Coordinates of C-alpha atoms in Angstrom, one line a residue:
M1 CA 77.7 129.8 144.3
A2 CA 81.6 131.0 144.9
T3 CA 82.5 134.1 146.7
P4 CA 84.1 136.8 144.1
A5 CA 87.9 136.4 144.5
P6 CA 89.4 139.1 146.9
D7 CA 91.8 141.7 145.4
R8 CA 94.9 142.5 146.9
A9 CA 93.5 145.7 148.9
R10 CA 95.5 146.2 151.9
G11 CA 95.2 149.1 154.4
T12 CA 92.3 151.9 154.0
A13 CA 91.6 150.6 150.3
L14 CA 90.8 146.9 152.4
L15 CA 88.9 148.6 155.1
A16 CA 87.0 151.0 152.2
D17 CA 85.5 148.1 150.4
P18 CA 82.5 147.0 151.9
L19 CA 82.5 144.0 149.9
L20 CA 85.6 142.8 151.7
N21 CA 85.8 145.0 155.1
K22 CA 85.5 142.9 157.8
G23 CA 86.1 145.5 160.2
T24 CA 86.8 144.4 163.6
A25 CA 86.5 140.8 162.6
F26 CA 89.8 140.8 161.1
S27 CA 92.0 138.3 162.8
P28 CA 95.5 139.6 164.5
E29 CA 97.3 137.4 162.3
E30 CA 95.0 139.3 159.3
R31 CA 95.9 142.8 160.6
I32 CA 99.5 142.0 160.4
A33 CA 99.0 140.6 156.7
L34 CA 96.9 143.2 155.4
G35 CA 98.4 146.1 157.0
L36 CA 96.0 147.0 159.3
D37 CA 97.7 147.5 162.2
G38 CA 96.5 150.6 164.1
L39 CA 93.8 151.2 161.9
L40 CA 91.3 149.3 164.0
P41 CA 90.3 149.0 167.6
P42 CA 92.3 146.5 169.5
A43 CA 89.6 144.4 170.3
T44 CA 88.7 141.6 167.7
E45 CA 84.7 140.2 167.6
T46 CA 82.8 137.9 165.7
L47 CA 80.1 138.4 162.8
E48 CA 77.4 137.8 165.7
E49 CA 79.2 140.5 168.3
Q50 CA 79.4 142.9 165.6
A51 CA 75.2 142.3 164.6
G52 CA 74.8 142.7 168.2
R53 CA 76.6 146.0 168.5
A54 CA 75.2 147.0 165.6
Y55 CA 71.4 146.3 166.3
E56 CA 72.1 148.4 169.4
A57 CA 73.2 150.7 167.4
F58 CA 69.7 151.2 165.4
L59 CA 67.7 151.0 167.8
G60 CA 69.3 154.1 168.9
Y61 CA 67.6 155.8 166.3
D62 CA 64.0 156.4 166.8
K63 CA 62.7 157.5 163.1
P64 CA 62.4 155.2 160.9
L65 CA 64.6 157.1 158.2
N66 CA 67.4 157.9 160.4
R67 CA 67.6 153.9 160.8
H68 CA 67.6 153.5 156.9
I69 CA 70.2 156.2 156.5
Y70 CA 71.9 154.2 159.2
L71 CA 71.2 150.4 157.6
R72 CA 72.5 152.2 154.1
Q73 CA 75.6 153.3 155.7
L74 CA 76.7 150.0 157.5
Q75 CA 75.9 148.1 153.9
D76 CA 78.0 150.7 152.5
T77 CA 80.8 150.4 154.7
N78 CA 80.6 146.5 155.7
E79 CA 78.0 144.3 153.4
V80 CA 78.2 141.1 155.1
L81 CA 77.6 142.7 158.2
F82 CA 74.6 144.7 157.0
Y83 CA 73.4 141.4 155.5
G84 CA 74.0 139.2 158.9
L85 CA 72.3 142.0 160.9
L86 CA 69.1 142.3 158.2
T87 CA 68.7 138.4 158.0
R88 CA 68.6 138.1 161.8
H89 CA 65.8 140.9 162.1
L90 CA 64.4 140.5 158.7
E91 CA 60.9 141.3 159.6
E92 CA 61.6 143.8 162.1
M93 CA 63.9 145.8 159.3
L94 CA 61.8 144.9 156.3
P95 CA 60.0 148.0 156.3
V96 CA 62.8 150.0 157.4
V97 CA 65.5 149.0 154.1
Y98 CA 62.0 149.0 152.0
T99 CA 58.3 149.8 152.2
P100 CA 57.3 152.2 153.8
T101 CA 60.4 154.0 154.7
V102 CA 61.9 153.8 151.3
G103 CA 59.3 155.9 149.8
E104 CA 60.9 158.6 152.1
A105 CA 64.5 157.7 151.2
C106 CA 63.4 158.1 147.7
R107 CA 62.1 161.5 148.3
R108 CA 65.1 162.6 150.3
F109 CA 67.0 161.5 148.0
S110 CA 69.2 164.3 146.9
E111 CA 69.4 165.4 151.0
I112 CA 70.4 162.1 152.3
Y113 CA 73.2 160.8 149.6
R114 CA 76.4 159.5 150.7
R115 CA 78.0 157.4 148.5
P116 CA 77.5 156.3 145.3
R117 CA 75.7 152.7 144.4
G118 CA 75.0 151.2 141.4
L119 CA 75.0 153.0 137.6
F120 CA 73.0 156.3 136.3
L121 CA 72.6 156.2 133.2
T122 CA 70.9 159.5 131.4
Y123 CA 69.2 160.3 128.1
E124 CA 72.2 162.2 126.9
D125 CA 74.5 158.9 127.1
R126 CA 72.4 156.7 125.4
H127 CA 74.6 156.4 122.9
R128 CA 77.5 155.2 125.6
F129 CA 75.3 152.8 127.8
R130 CA 77.6 149.8 126.9
E131 CA 80.6 152.0 127.7
I132 CA 79.0 153.1 131.3
L133 CA 78.0 149.4 131.9
R134 CA 81.5 148.3 131.6
N135 CA 82.4 150.7 135.3
R136 CA 80.3 148.5 137.2
P137 CA 81.9 147.7 140.4
G138 CA 82.4 144.2 140.2
G139 CA 82.2 141.4 137.1
E140 CA 79.2 139.1 136.4
V141 CA 75.8 140.2 137.3
D142 CA 73.0 137.7 138.6
V143 CA 70.5 140.3 138.6
I144 CA 69.6 144.1 137.8
V145 CA 67.0 146.2 139.1
V146 CA 66.1 149.3 136.7
T147 CA 63.7 152.0 137.1
D148 CA 63.1 155.8 135.8
G149 CA 61.5 157.3 139.0
Q150 CA 58.4 158.0 137.6
R151 CA 56.0 156.2 139.8
I152 CA 57.8 155.4 142.9
L153 CA 55.6 153.5 145.1
G154 CA 52.8 156.0 146.0
L155 CA 54.7 159.3 145.6
G156 CA 54.6 159.2 142.3
D157 CA 57.5 161.1 139.9
Q158 CA 60.7 160.7 142.3
G159 CA 63.1 161.2 139.4
V160 CA 66.5 160.5 140.4
G161 CA 65.6 159.7 143.9
G162 CA 63.9 156.5 142.5
M163 CA 67.6 155.1 142.9
G164 CA 66.6 154.3 146.1
I165 CA 64.0 151.2 144.6
P166 CA 66.6 149.0 142.9
I167 CA 69.0 149.5 145.9
G168 CA 66.2 148.8 148.3
K169 CA 64.8 145.8 146.4
L170 CA 68.3 144.5 145.2
S171 CA 69.3 144.2 149.0
L172 CA 66.2 141.6 149.6
Y173 CA 67.4 140.0 146.6
T174 CA 70.5 139.1 148.7
A175 CA 69.1 138.9 152.2
I176 CA 65.9 136.9 151.5
G177 CA 66.8 135.0 147.8
G178 CA 70.7 134.8 148.6
I179 CA 72.2 136.7 145.4
H180 CA 75.5 137.4 146.2
P181 CA 75.3 141.5 146.8
A182 CA 78.8 141.4 144.5
R183 CA 76.7 140.0 141.6
T184 CA 73.7 142.5 141.9
L185 CA 73.4 146.1 140.1
P186 CA 70.9 149.1 140.4
I187 CA 70.4 151.4 137.7
L188 CA 68.6 154.4 137.5
L189 CA 67.6 155.6 133.8
D190 CA 67.4 159.3 134.6
V191 CA 65.1 160.8 131.7
G192 CA 64.5 164.1 133.4
T193 CA 61.5 164.9 136.2
D194 CA 58.1 166.4 136.0
N195 CA 58.4 166.7 139.5
E196 CA 58.4 170.8 139.1
Q197 CA 59.7 170.9 143.5
L198 CA 62.9 168.7 142.3
L199 CA 63.7 171.0 139.2
A200 CA 63.3 173.8 141.2
G201 CA 65.2 172.2 144.4
E202 CA 68.7 173.8 145.4
H203 CA 69.9 170.3 145.8
Y204 CA 68.5 168.1 143.1
L205 CA 70.8 165.6 142.2
G206 CA 69.3 164.3 138.9
R207 CA 68.9 165.7 135.1
R208 CA 67.2 169.1 135.2
Q209 CA 65.1 168.8 132.6
H210 CA 61.3 167.6 132.2
R211 CA 61.0 164.0 131.0
V212 CA 61.7 162.6 127.5
T213 CA 58.9 161.4 125.9
G214 CA 57.8 159.6 122.9
D215 CA 60.0 157.5 120.4
A216 CA 62.6 159.7 122.5
Y217 CA 62.1 157.4 125.9
D218 CA 61.3 154.4 123.2
E219 CA 65.3 154.8 121.7
M220 CA 66.5 155.4 125.3
I221 CA 64.9 152.1 126.3
E222 CA 65.9 150.0 123.6
A223 CA 69.7 151.5 123.3
F224 CA 69.4 150.3 127.6
V225 CA 68.3 146.9 126.6
S226 CA 70.8 146.6 123.7
A227 CA 73.5 147.3 125.9
V228 CA 72.5 144.7 129.0
E229 CA 72.0 142.1 126.3
A230 CA 75.7 143.0 124.8
E231 CA 77.5 143.6 127.9
L232 CA 75.7 141.4 130.3
P233 CA 73.6 138.6 128.7
G234 CA 71.5 136.0 130.6
T235 CA 71.2 138.7 133.4
L236 CA 67.6 138.7 135.0
L237 CA 66.4 142.2 134.1
Q238 CA 63.5 143.4 136.8
W239 CA 61.8 146.5 135.6
E240 CA 60.5 148.3 138.6
D241 CA 58.2 151.3 139.2
F242 CA 57.6 152.3 135.6
A243 CA 54.3 154.5 134.8
T244 CA 51.8 152.8 133.6
A245 CA 52.1 153.8 129.9
H246 CA 55.6 152.6 130.0
A247 CA 55.4 149.7 132.0
R248 CA 53.0 147.2 130.2
P249 CA 54.2 147.9 126.9
I250 CA 57.9 148.0 127.6
L251 CA 57.1 144.3 129.4
S252 CA 55.5 143.5 126.2
R253 CA 58.2 144.2 123.9
Y254 CA 61.0 142.5 126.0
Q255 CA 58.8 139.6 127.8
D256 CA 60.4 136.9 124.9
R257 CA 63.7 138.9 124.1
L258 CA 65.4 139.2 127.7
L259 CA 65.2 137.4 130.7
T260 CA 63.0 139.8 132.4
F261 CA 59.6 140.7 134.3
N262 CA 58.1 143.9 135.8
D263 CA 57.4 143.2 139.6
D264 CA 54.9 146.0 139.7
I265 CA 52.8 143.8 137.3
Q266 CA 53.9 140.2 137.6
G267 CA 55.4 140.3 141.4
T268 CA 52.5 141.8 142.9
A269 CA 50.2 139.7 141.0
A270 CA 52.2 136.8 142.5
V271 CA 51.9 137.6 145.7
A272 CA 48.3 138.2 145.4
L273 CA 47.1 135.0 144.0
G274 CA 49.3 133.7 146.6
A275 CA 47.1 135.3 149.2
L276 CA 43.8 134.1 147.4
T277 CA 45.6 130.8 147.0
T278 CA 45.7 130.3 150.8
A279 CA 42.4 132.0 151.6
T280 CA 40.4 129.9 149.1
K281 CA 42.0 126.6 151.1
V282 CA 40.8 128.9 154.4
A283 CA 37.2 129.3 153.1
G284 CA 37.3 125.9 151.8
T285 CA 36.1 126.9 147.7
S286 CA 37.9 126.8 144.8
L287 CA 39.4 129.8 143.0
S288 CA 37.0 129.5 140.3
D289 CA 34.3 129.8 142.4
H290 CA 35.3 133.3 143.2
R291 CA 33.6 137.0 142.0
I292 CA 36.2 139.6 142.2
V293 CA 36.0 143.3 142.3
V294 CA 39.2 145.4 142.1
L295 CA 39.5 149.0 142.3
G296 CA 42.2 150.7 140.5
A297 CA 42.7 149.8 136.8
G298 CA 46.2 150.7 136.4
S299 CA 49.4 147.9 135.0
A300 CA 49.7 146.7 138.4
A301 CA 46.0 145.6 139.0
V302 CA 45.4 144.7 135.6
G303 CA 48.6 142.2 136.1
V304 CA 46.9 140.6 139.2
A305 CA 43.8 139.8 137.3
D306 CA 46.3 138.4 134.3
M307 CA 47.5 135.8 136.9
I308 CA 44.4 135.2 138.6
R309 CA 43.1 134.8 135.5
T310 CA 46.0 132.5 134.2
A311 CA 45.3 130.4 137.3
L312 CA 41.8 130.3 136.9
V313 CA 42.6 128.8 133.3
E314 CA 45.1 126.4 134.4
E315 CA 41.9 124.9 136.8
G316 CA 40.0 124.6 133.3
L317 CA 38.4 127.3 132.7
S318 CA 38.4 129.3 129.3
A319 CA 40.2 132.4 128.8
Q320 CA 36.6 134.6 128.6
Q321 CA 35.3 132.3 131.4
A322 CA 38.1 133.4 133.6
A323 CA 37.5 137.0 132.9
D324 CA 34.1 136.5 133.6
R325 CA 35.1 136.6 137.5
F326 CA 36.5 140.4 137.7
W327 CA 34.8 143.5 137.9
F328 CA 37.0 146.4 137.4
V329 CA 36.2 150.0 139.0
D330 CA 38.5 153.2 138.1
I331 CA 37.8 156.5 139.2
D332 CA 35.5 156.9 136.1
G333 CA 33.5 153.9 137.3
L334 CA 33.0 150.4 136.0
L335 CA 35.1 149.6 132.9
V336 CA 32.8 148.8 130.2
N337 CA 32.4 148.0 126.8
S338 CA 31.3 151.5 125.8
R339 CA 34.3 153.3 127.3
T340 CA 36.6 154.8 124.8
D341 CA 39.4 155.6 126.9
L342 CA 40.5 151.7 128.2
T343 CA 43.8 149.8 126.9
P344 CA 43.7 146.5 125.2
E345 CA 45.0 145.0 128.4
Q346 CA 41.9 146.8 130.1
R347 CA 39.5 146.0 127.9
V348 CA 39.8 142.3 128.3
Y349 CA 37.9 142.8 131.6
A350 CA 35.2 145.3 130.4
R351 CA 31.9 143.9 131.2
D352 CA 28.8 144.2 128.8
D353 CA 27.0 147.5 128.7
T354 CA 23.5 145.6 129.1
E355 CA 24.6 143.8 131.8
V356 CA 25.2 147.3 133.6
R357 CA 21.9 148.8 132.4
K358 CA 19.9 146.4 133.9
W359 CA 21.5 147.9 137.6
G360 CA 20.0 151.2 136.4
G361 CA 21.3 154.4 137.5
D362 CA 24.6 156.2 136.1
A363 CA 28.0 154.6 135.9
P364 CA 28.7 152.6 138.9
D365 CA 30.9 153.4 141.6
L366 CA 32.7 150.9 144.1
A367 CA 29.3 150.7 146.5
R368 CA 27.1 150.0 143.8
V369 CA 29.3 147.4 142.5
V370 CA 29.7 145.7 145.4
G371 CA 26.5 146.0 145.9
E372 CA 24.9 144.4 142.5
V373 CA 28.1 141.9 142.2
K374 CA 28.0 140.7 145.9
P375 CA 31.9 139.9 145.5
T376 CA 33.9 137.6 147.2
V377 CA 37.2 138.9 146.4
L378 CA 37.8 142.9 147.0
I379 CA 41.3 143.8 145.9
G380 CA 42.4 147.5 146.3
L381 CA 45.3 148.7 143.9
S382 CA 44.0 152.1 143.6
T383 CA 46.3 154.4 145.9
A384 CA 42.6 156.0 147.4
H385 CA 43.1 155.8 151.0
G386 CA 40.1 154.5 152.8
A387 CA 37.8 153.7 149.6
F388 CA 36.9 150.2 151.3
T389 CA 34.4 152.4 153.5
E390 CA 32.3 150.7 156.5
E391 CA 29.1 150.5 154.1
I392 CA 31.1 148.9 151.2
V393 CA 32.8 146.5 153.8
R394 CA 29.8 145.7 155.7
T395 CA 27.7 145.0 152.4
M396 CA 30.1 142.7 150.9
A397 CA 30.4 140.6 154.3
G398 CA 26.5 140.5 154.6
S399 CA 26.7 138.0 151.2
C400 CA 29.8 136.4 152.0
D401 CA 30.9 134.4 154.9
R402 CA 34.5 134.7 154.6
P403 CA 35.1 137.8 152.2
V404 CA 38.7 138.1 151.4
I405 CA 39.7 141.7 151.1
L406 CA 43.4 142.8 149.9
P407 CA 44.2 146.8 150.3
L408 CA 47.0 146.4 148.3
S409 CA 48.3 149.9 147.8
N410 CA 51.0 151.4 149.5
P411 CA 52.8 153.2 151.4
T412 CA 50.6 152.9 154.6
S413 CA 49.1 156.1 153.7
N414 CA 47.3 155.0 150.4
A415 CA 45.9 151.8 151.7
E416 CA 42.2 151.3 151.1
A417 CA 41.2 150.9 154.6
D418 CA 43.0 149.8 158.1
P419 CA 43.2 145.6 158.3
A420 CA 41.4 146.7 162.0
D421 CA 38.7 148.5 160.6
L422 CA 37.9 145.6 158.3
A423 CA 38.1 143.0 161.2
R424 CA 35.7 144.7 163.2
W425 CA 33.2 145.6 160.3
T426 CA 32.9 141.5 159.3
D427 CA 32.9 140.5 162.9
G428 CA 36.3 138.9 162.6
R429 CA 35.5 137.0 159.2
A430 CA 37.5 138.9 156.7
L431 CA 40.7 137.2 155.5
I432 CA 43.4 139.8 154.7
A433 CA 46.3 141.1 153.4
A434 CA 47.6 144.8 153.0
G435 CA 49.9 146.1 150.8
S436 CA 52.0 148.2 153.8
P437 CA 53.0 146.4 157.5
F438 CA 50.3 146.7 160.0
P439 CA 50.0 146.4 163.5
P440 CA 48.4 143.0 164.8
L441 CA 44.9 142.6 165.0
K442 CA 43.5 141.7 168.4
V443 CA 41.8 138.3 168.0
D444 CA 39.8 136.7 171.2
G445 CA 42.5 137.9 173.2
R446 CA 45.2 137.6 171.4
E447 CA 47.1 139.4 168.5
V448 CA 46.9 137.9 164.9
P449 CA 49.9 139.5 162.5
V450 CA 48.4 141.0 159.4
A451 CA 50.0 139.3 156.0
Q452 CA 51.5 141.7 154.4
A453 CA 51.0 141.3 150.4
N454 CA 54.5 142.1 149.8
N455 CA 56.5 141.3 146.5
V456 CA 59.2 140.1 148.9
Y457 CA 57.6 136.6 149.0
V458 CA 58.1 136.2 145.1
F459 CA 60.8 138.0 143.8
P460 CA 63.7 137.3 145.8
A461 CA 62.6 133.4 145.0
V462 CA 62.1 134.4 140.9
G463 CA 66.3 135.3 141.2
L464 CA 67.4 132.9 143.0
A465 CA 65.7 130.6 140.6
V466 CA 66.9 132.0 137.3
T467 CA 70.1 131.7 138.8
A468 CA 70.4 128.2 139.6
C469 CA 68.5 126.2 136.6
R470 CA 69.9 128.9 134.3
A471 CA 66.7 130.1 132.9
T472 CA 66.6 132.0 129.9
R473 CA 63.2 133.3 130.2
V474 CA 60.4 134.5 132.7
T475 CA 57.2 132.7 131.8
D476 CA 54.1 133.3 133.0
R477 CA 53.3 129.7 134.3
M478 CA 57.3 130.3 136.1
M479 CA 55.1 133.1 138.3
V480 CA 51.7 131.3 138.7
A481 CA 54.4 128.5 139.9
A482 CA 55.5 130.9 142.3
A483 CA 52.2 132.2 143.7
R484 CA 50.8 128.6 144.7
A485 CA 53.9 128.1 146.4
V486 CA 53.9 131.2 148.4
G487 CA 50.2 129.8 149.4
D488 CA 52.0 126.2 150.2
C489 CA 54.7 127.8 152.5
A490 CA 51.8 129.9 154.4
V491 CA 49.9 126.2 154.8
R492 CA 53.0 124.6 156.1
A493 CA 53.4 127.1 158.7
G494 CA 50.5 126.8 160.1
T495 CA 49.4 130.0 160.3
A496 CA 46.6 129.7 157.2
G497 CA 43.7 128.9 160.4
A498 CA 45.0 132.1 162.5
T499 CA 44.2 134.5 159.6
P500 CA 47.4 135.4 158.1
L501 CA 47.0 134.6 154.5
L502 CA 51.3 134.7 154.2
P503 CA 54.2 132.7 155.1
P504 CA 55.9 134.5 158.2
L505 CA 58.8 137.0 157.4
A506 CA 61.0 135.7 159.7
S507 CA 61.1 132.1 157.7
M508 CA 61.5 133.7 153.9
R509 CA 65.0 132.7 153.3
D510 CA 63.6 129.1 154.2
A511 CA 60.9 129.5 152.0
A512 CA 62.6 131.2 149.3
R513 CA 64.5 128.1 148.5
E514 CA 60.7 126.2 148.4
I515 CA 59.2 129.1 146.0
A516 CA 62.6 128.7 143.7
L517 CA 62.0 125.4 143.2
A518 CA 58.5 125.3 142.1
V519 CA 59.5 128.2 139.7
A520 CA 62.6 126.4 138.3
Q521 CA 60.6 123.3 137.9
A522 CA 58.0 125.4 135.6
A523 CA 61.4 126.8 133.9
V524 CA 62.2 123.2 132.9
E525 CA 58.4 122.0 132.1
D526 CA 58.4 125.2 130.0
G527 CA 61.6 124.8 128.3
V528 CA 62.9 127.7 128.9
A529 CA 65.7 126.2 131.2
P530 CA 68.3 123.0 130.9
E531 CA 66.4 119.6 131.8
A532 CA 66.9 118.8 135.8
A533 CA 65.7 116.4 137.9
E534 CA 63.8 117.9 141.6
S535 CA 67.1 116.6 143.6
D536 CA 69.4 118.3 140.8
L537 CA 67.2 121.6 141.1
R538 CA 67.3 121.6 144.9
E539 CA 71.0 121.2 144.8
A540 CA 71.3 123.8 142.8
I541 CA 69.1 126.4 144.7
A542 CA 71.0 125.7 147.9
A543 CA 74.2 126.0 145.8
A544 CA 73.4 128.9 144.7
Q545 CA 72.0 131.0 147.7
W546 CA 74.8 133.1 149.8
T547 CA 75.0 133.1 153.1
P548 CA 76.4 136.1 155.2
R549 CA 79.4 134.7 156.7
Y550 CA 83.4 135.8 156.4
T551 CA 85.9 134.2 154.9
A552 CA 89.1 133.9 155.6

């Protein structure tokens, strides 16, 4: 994809534009022609030299939040250098740019705010959204990430601070997927906050009212979607960190109307399915052999089950047979048919009460369910730190040769278990992927990295795919195709035998192209993208993936 044409900015205006500024990489001839003489130190550097100097500066900050602030400032100064640095040190910097450090950056957003990025749309301006969208920097947009800040990671309602999530997410769309930074747009829908600490805070930068709810909330979402349809038709719209009460209804309402998906529901699910696909190959079993216990029954957890269920149906099971492979446990115990508090999405996985009565006792908790079901897969999306106890894990491992255990809650402080404990309690037999970064495991005197089931394996590739193949919708089969491709990339990387269930993060730009190809092919097969041969799709994907480099 062609780089947006530079404007005629000169001098200090040129240096103030992060998309055009090359800093010390401007040549002597460019400095004369562009009115930059005297505005820069005399030395002329290459991008590689600049990145080396920036990396040393990055290492000079000892706290992750300070490193995060440094990188954000670099992005606001020189985007090519920022992405040049990030792509060179992706695995090291990913936890700083995104989870878990971005959680702290969201919590302290009003304190560390430096420079505007993206758009803030408030409830009061809902009738002017299309007009405000025209104030966006740049022109055409390939990807929007939008949040209302209500359910930020495991931190809850962060109000306007939620803007840190779309900013961080889109930086990974670019670093990994190769979406041009000028064609990305982070958006914060400010409907207020119910976080009393924020409302009482002296420096809070958001709307100082409690959250809009009910019909008024739905009206604002519709106004936003209508404005995007009118102003930016064909743009991929990703919903991010919406509360369970809103996430699924919004997705259901708009997924057949827009090119859209919810990363917490579908992205998390695809990564979990990708890890499970690899684990199944490692264990020498089939997906339909698994008995899956899920702790947590929010939108992300149900989304994971829905994705796995879709894959099971593709393998020949009926929808009911696939649903019967799951046992869900939430704060009130096992999901059963007699419960009156279940959503329609949760009820799909509710167990028959007669099955549970045979177990005896009260509403079964996680320990009881694991003991009775003897699962082969244990998935955590509960934000309940330490919920996968030694007793539970040892019980599971006692009836399963290669237990698959996925403590997916993040940030790290919310993880259901520490992977090192899981490995010890299962004598190294567990196949593990965590939702947050953890130190490598010690296995037979060597270090084995812990696979991080980060959505970064999926969403940048989806963005790259739909941009390249000109898809009009994101279908369930496209997300399943992404998940299977993630597993294939892990196997090809040769990491599966060493326990990690996902591809190496350091090579994710390369993997993103393969995952994007699988997604694009599924889009063509589903009839939501123009007909194209595999060779044409590969060529389109390669052309669409932007690489950070300076242009003359």
